[in-house]
Tab-separated table of C-alpha atoms in Angstrom:
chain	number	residue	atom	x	y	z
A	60	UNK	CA	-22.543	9.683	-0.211
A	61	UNK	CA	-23.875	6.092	-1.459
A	62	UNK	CA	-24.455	8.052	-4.683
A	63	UNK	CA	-21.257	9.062	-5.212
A	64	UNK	CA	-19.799	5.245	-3.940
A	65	UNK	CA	-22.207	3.828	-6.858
A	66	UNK	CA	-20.531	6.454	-9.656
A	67	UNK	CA	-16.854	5.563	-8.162
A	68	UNK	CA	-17.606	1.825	-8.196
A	69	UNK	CA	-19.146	2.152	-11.919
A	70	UNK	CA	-15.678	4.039	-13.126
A	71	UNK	CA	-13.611	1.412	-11.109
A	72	UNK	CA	-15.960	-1.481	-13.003
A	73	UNK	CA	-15.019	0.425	-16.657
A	74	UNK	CA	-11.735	0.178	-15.697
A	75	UNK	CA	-11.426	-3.132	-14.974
A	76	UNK	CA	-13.419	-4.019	-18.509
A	77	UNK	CA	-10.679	-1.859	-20.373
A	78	UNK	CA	-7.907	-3.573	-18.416
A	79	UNK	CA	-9.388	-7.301	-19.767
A	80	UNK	CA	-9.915	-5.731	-22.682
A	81	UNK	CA	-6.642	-5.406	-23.378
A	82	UNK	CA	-5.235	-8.960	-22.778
A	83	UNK	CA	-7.472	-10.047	-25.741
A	84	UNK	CA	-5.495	-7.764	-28.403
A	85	UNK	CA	-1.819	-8.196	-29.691
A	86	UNK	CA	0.726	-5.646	-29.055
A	87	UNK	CA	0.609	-3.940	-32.516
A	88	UNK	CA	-3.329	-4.215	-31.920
A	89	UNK	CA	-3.106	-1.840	-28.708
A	90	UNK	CA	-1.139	0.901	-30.387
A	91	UNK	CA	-4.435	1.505	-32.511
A	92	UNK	CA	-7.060	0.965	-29.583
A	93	UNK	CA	-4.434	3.005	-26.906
A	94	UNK	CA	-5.592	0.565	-23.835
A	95	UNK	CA	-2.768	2.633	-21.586
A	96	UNK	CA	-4.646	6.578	-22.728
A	97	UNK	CA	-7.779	5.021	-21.510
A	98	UNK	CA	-7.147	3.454	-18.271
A	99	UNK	CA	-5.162	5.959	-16.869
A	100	UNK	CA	-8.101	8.450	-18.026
A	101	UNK	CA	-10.258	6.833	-15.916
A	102	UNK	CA	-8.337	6.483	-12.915
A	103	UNK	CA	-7.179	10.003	-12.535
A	104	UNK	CA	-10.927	10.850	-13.034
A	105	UNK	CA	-11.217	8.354	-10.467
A	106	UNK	CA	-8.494	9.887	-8.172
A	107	UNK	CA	-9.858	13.417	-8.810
A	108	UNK	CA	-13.417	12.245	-7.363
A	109	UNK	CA	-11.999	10.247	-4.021
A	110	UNK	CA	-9.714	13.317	-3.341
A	111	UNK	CA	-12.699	15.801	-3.951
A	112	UNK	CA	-14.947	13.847	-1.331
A	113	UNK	CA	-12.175	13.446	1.541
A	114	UNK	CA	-11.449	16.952	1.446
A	115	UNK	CA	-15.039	18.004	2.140
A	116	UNK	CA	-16.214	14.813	4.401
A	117	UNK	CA	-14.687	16.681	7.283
A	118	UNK	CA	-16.577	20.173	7.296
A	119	UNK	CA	-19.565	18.230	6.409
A	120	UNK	CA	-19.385	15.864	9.625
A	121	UNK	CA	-18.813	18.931	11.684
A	122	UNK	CA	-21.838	20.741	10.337
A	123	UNK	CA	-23.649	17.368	10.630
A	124	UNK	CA	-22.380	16.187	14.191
A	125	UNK	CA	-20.487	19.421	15.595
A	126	UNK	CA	-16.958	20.200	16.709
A	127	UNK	CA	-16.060	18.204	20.029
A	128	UNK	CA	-13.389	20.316	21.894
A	129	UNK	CA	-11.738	19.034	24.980
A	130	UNK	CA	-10.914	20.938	27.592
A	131	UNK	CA	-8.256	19.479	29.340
A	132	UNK	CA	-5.350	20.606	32.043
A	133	UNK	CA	-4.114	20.191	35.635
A	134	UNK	CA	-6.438	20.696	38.647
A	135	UNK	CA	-7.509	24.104	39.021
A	136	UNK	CA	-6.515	25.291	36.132
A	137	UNK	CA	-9.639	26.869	35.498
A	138	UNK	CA	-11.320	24.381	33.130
A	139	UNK	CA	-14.668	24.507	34.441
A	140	UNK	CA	-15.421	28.370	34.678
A	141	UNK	CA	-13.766	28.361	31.098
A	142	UNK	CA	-16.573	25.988	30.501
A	143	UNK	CA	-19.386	28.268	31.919
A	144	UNK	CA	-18.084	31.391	30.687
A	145	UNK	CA	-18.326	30.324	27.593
A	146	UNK	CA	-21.705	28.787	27.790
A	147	UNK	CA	-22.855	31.591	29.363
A	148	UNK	CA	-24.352	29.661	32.392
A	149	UNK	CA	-23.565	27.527	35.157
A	150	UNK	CA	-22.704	23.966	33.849
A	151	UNK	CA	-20.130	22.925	35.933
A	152	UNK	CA	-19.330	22.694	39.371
A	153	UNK	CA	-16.259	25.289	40.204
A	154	UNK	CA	-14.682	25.336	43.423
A	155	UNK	CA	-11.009	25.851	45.211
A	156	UNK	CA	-10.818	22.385	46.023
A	157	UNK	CA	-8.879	20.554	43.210
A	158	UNK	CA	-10.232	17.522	41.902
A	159	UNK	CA	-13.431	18.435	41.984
A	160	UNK	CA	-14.292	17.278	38.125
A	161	UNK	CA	-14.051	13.905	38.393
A	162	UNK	CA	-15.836	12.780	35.505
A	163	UNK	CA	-16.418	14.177	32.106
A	164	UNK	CA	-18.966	16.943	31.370
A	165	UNK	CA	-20.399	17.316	27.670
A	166	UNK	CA	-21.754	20.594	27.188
A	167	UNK	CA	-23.007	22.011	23.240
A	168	UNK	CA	-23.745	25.367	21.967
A	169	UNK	CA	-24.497	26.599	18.422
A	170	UNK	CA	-21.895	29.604	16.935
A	171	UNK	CA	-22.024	30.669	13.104
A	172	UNK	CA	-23.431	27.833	12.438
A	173	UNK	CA	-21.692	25.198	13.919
A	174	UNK	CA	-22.401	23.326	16.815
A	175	UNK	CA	-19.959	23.218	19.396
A	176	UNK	CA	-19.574	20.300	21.879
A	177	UNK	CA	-17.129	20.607	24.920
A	178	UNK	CA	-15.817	18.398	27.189
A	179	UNK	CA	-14.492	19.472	30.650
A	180	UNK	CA	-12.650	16.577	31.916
A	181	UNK	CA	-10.813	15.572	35.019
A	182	UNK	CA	-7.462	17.278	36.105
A	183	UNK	CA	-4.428	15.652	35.730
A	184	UNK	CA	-2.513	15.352	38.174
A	185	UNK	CA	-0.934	11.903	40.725
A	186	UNK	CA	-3.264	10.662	42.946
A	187	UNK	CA	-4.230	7.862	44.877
A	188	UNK	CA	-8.067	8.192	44.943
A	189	UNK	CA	-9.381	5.100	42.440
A	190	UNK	CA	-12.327	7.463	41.554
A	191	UNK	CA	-10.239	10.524	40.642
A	192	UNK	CA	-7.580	8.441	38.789
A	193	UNK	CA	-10.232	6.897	36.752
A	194	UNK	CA	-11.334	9.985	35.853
A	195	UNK	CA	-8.127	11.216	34.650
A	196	UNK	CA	-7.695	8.314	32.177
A	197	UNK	CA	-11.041	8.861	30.559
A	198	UNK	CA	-9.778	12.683	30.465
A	199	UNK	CA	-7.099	10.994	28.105
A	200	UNK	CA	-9.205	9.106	25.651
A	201	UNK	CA	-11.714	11.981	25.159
A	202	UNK	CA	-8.853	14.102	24.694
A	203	UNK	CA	-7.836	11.612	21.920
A	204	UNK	CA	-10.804	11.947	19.882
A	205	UNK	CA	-11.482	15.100	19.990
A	206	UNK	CA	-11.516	17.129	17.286
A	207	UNK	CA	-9.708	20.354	18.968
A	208	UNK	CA	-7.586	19.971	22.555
A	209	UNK	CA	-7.283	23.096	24.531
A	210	UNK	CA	-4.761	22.591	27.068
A	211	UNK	CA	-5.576	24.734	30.207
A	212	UNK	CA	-1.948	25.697	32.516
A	213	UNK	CA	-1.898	27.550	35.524
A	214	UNK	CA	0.395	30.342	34.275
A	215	UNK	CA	0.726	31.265	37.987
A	216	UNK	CA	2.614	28.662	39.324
A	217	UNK	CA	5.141	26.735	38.166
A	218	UNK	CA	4.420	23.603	35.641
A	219	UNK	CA	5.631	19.815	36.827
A	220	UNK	CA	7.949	17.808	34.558
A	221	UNK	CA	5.210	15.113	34.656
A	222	UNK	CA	2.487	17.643	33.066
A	223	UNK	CA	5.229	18.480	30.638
A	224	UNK	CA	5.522	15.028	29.456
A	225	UNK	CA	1.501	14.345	29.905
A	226	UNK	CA	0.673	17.845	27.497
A	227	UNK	CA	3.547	17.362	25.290
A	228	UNK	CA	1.610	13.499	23.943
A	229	UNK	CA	-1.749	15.555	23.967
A	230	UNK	CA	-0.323	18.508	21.695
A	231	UNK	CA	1.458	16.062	19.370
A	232	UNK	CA	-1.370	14.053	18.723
A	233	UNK	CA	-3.807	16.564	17.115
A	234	UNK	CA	-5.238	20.145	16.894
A	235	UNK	CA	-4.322	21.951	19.584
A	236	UNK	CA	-3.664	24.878	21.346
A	237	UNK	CA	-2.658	26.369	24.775
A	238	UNK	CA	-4.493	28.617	27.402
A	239	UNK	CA	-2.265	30.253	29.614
A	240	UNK	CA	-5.071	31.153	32.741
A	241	UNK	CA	-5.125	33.264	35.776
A	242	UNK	CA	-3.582	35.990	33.039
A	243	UNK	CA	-4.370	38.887	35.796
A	244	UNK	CA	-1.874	36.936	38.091
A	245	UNK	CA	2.100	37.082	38.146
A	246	UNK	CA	3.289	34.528	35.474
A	247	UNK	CA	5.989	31.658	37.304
A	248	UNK	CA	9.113	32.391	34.871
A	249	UNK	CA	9.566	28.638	34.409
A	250	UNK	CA	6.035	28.161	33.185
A	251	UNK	CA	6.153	31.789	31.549
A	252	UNK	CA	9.869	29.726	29.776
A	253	UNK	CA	7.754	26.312	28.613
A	254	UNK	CA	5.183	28.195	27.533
A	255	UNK	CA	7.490	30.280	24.955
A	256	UNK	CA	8.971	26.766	23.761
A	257	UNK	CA	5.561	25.516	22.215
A	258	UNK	CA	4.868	25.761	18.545
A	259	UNK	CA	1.209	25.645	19.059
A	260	UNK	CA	-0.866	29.077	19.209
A	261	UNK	CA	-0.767	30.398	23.277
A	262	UNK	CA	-3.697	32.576	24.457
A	263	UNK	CA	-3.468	34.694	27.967
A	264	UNK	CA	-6.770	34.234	29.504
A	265	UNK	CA	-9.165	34.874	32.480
A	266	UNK	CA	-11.708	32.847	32.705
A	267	UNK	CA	-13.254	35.099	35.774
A	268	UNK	CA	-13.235	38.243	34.362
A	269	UNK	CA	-13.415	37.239	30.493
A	270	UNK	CA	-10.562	38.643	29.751
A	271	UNK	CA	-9.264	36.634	26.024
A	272	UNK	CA	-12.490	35.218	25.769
A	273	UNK	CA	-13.382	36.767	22.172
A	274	UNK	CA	-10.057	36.165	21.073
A	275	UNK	CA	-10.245	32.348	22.260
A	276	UNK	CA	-13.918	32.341	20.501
């Protein structure tokens, strides 16, 4: 990258010498030397470069530092066996008692060639414990730079207005896309409803069985 800084800079630094170049000449000089033909030559070379090297700094820096992926939902959702199914062990703790994630857990694997980093975070949800609502928050900001958010809902039962508002901020602000879980259970019609609303891509998934898992992959 400094390479290609030192070539831009260089262009930029011809530029500039054609640009004082031309306050030393007359008007009816210019039309001979074309000062204007010149200039904007080597900017739109310029241009061309910059735009080349932001539209390939982003797969780089994924190949280079991997894809963080959030995982992020209400409690018991099913973030955490989502987690270990696809790891393929057991990384985080899963049990029927919600709020068990508290914290954030950073787990990577390697898939065609890309390293894959995911973050199971807290549930969101109200509560009144300092340690669980401090967990949520950080849930947030990882969820803000992240890469990819995957939005885990409890297709089962029927979603709160205050995880509408709380998922529709998270699927505005970047890539995204939805998980519907417990797919081998009944779907709550007003979920089933929201769901249908979202312009995002919706999966049906069971993270017990596996069922969606390729397709999620």
């Amino acid at each position: 990258l400094s390479g290609v800084m030192l070539d831009i800079e260089q262009r930029l630094v011809e530029v500039c010498a054609w640009v004082e170049a031309s306050f030393d000449f007359l008007d009816e000089e210019q039309r001979d030397l074309d000062f204007g033909v010149q200039i904007q030559g080597s900017l739109n070379a310029v241009l061309a470069q910059v735009t080349n090297v932001l539209s390939t700094i982003d797969s780089t820096a994924y190949l280079r530092e991997g894809v963080r992926i959030a995982l992020v939902g209400s409690v018991n959702a099913g973030k955490s066996t989502l987690l270990n199914r696809l790891l393929g062990k057991e990384r985080a703790l899963v049990s029927e008692q919600a709020g068990t994630t508290r914290d954030t857990i950073e787990a990577s694997m390697s898939r065609q060639g890309y390293t894959w980093t995911f973050i199971d975070t807290a549930g969101i949800r109200s509560t009144d414990d300092a340690i669980e609502r401090a967990g949520i928050e950080r849930s947030y900001r990882e969820a803000k730079t992240a890469d990819l958010i995957i939005v885990l809902i409890d297709q089962s039962r029927e979603i709160t207005a205050e995880e509408m508002v709380a998922y529709a901020t998270l699927l505005a602000s970047k890539s995204s896309l939805i998980l519907a879980t417990k797919a081998d259970l009944v779907p709550h019609p007003q979920t089933k409803l929201w769901l249908s609303q979202q312009s995002c891509s919706v999966y049906g998934i069971c993270a017990v069985s596996g069922e969606g898992v390729a397709s999620l992959q």
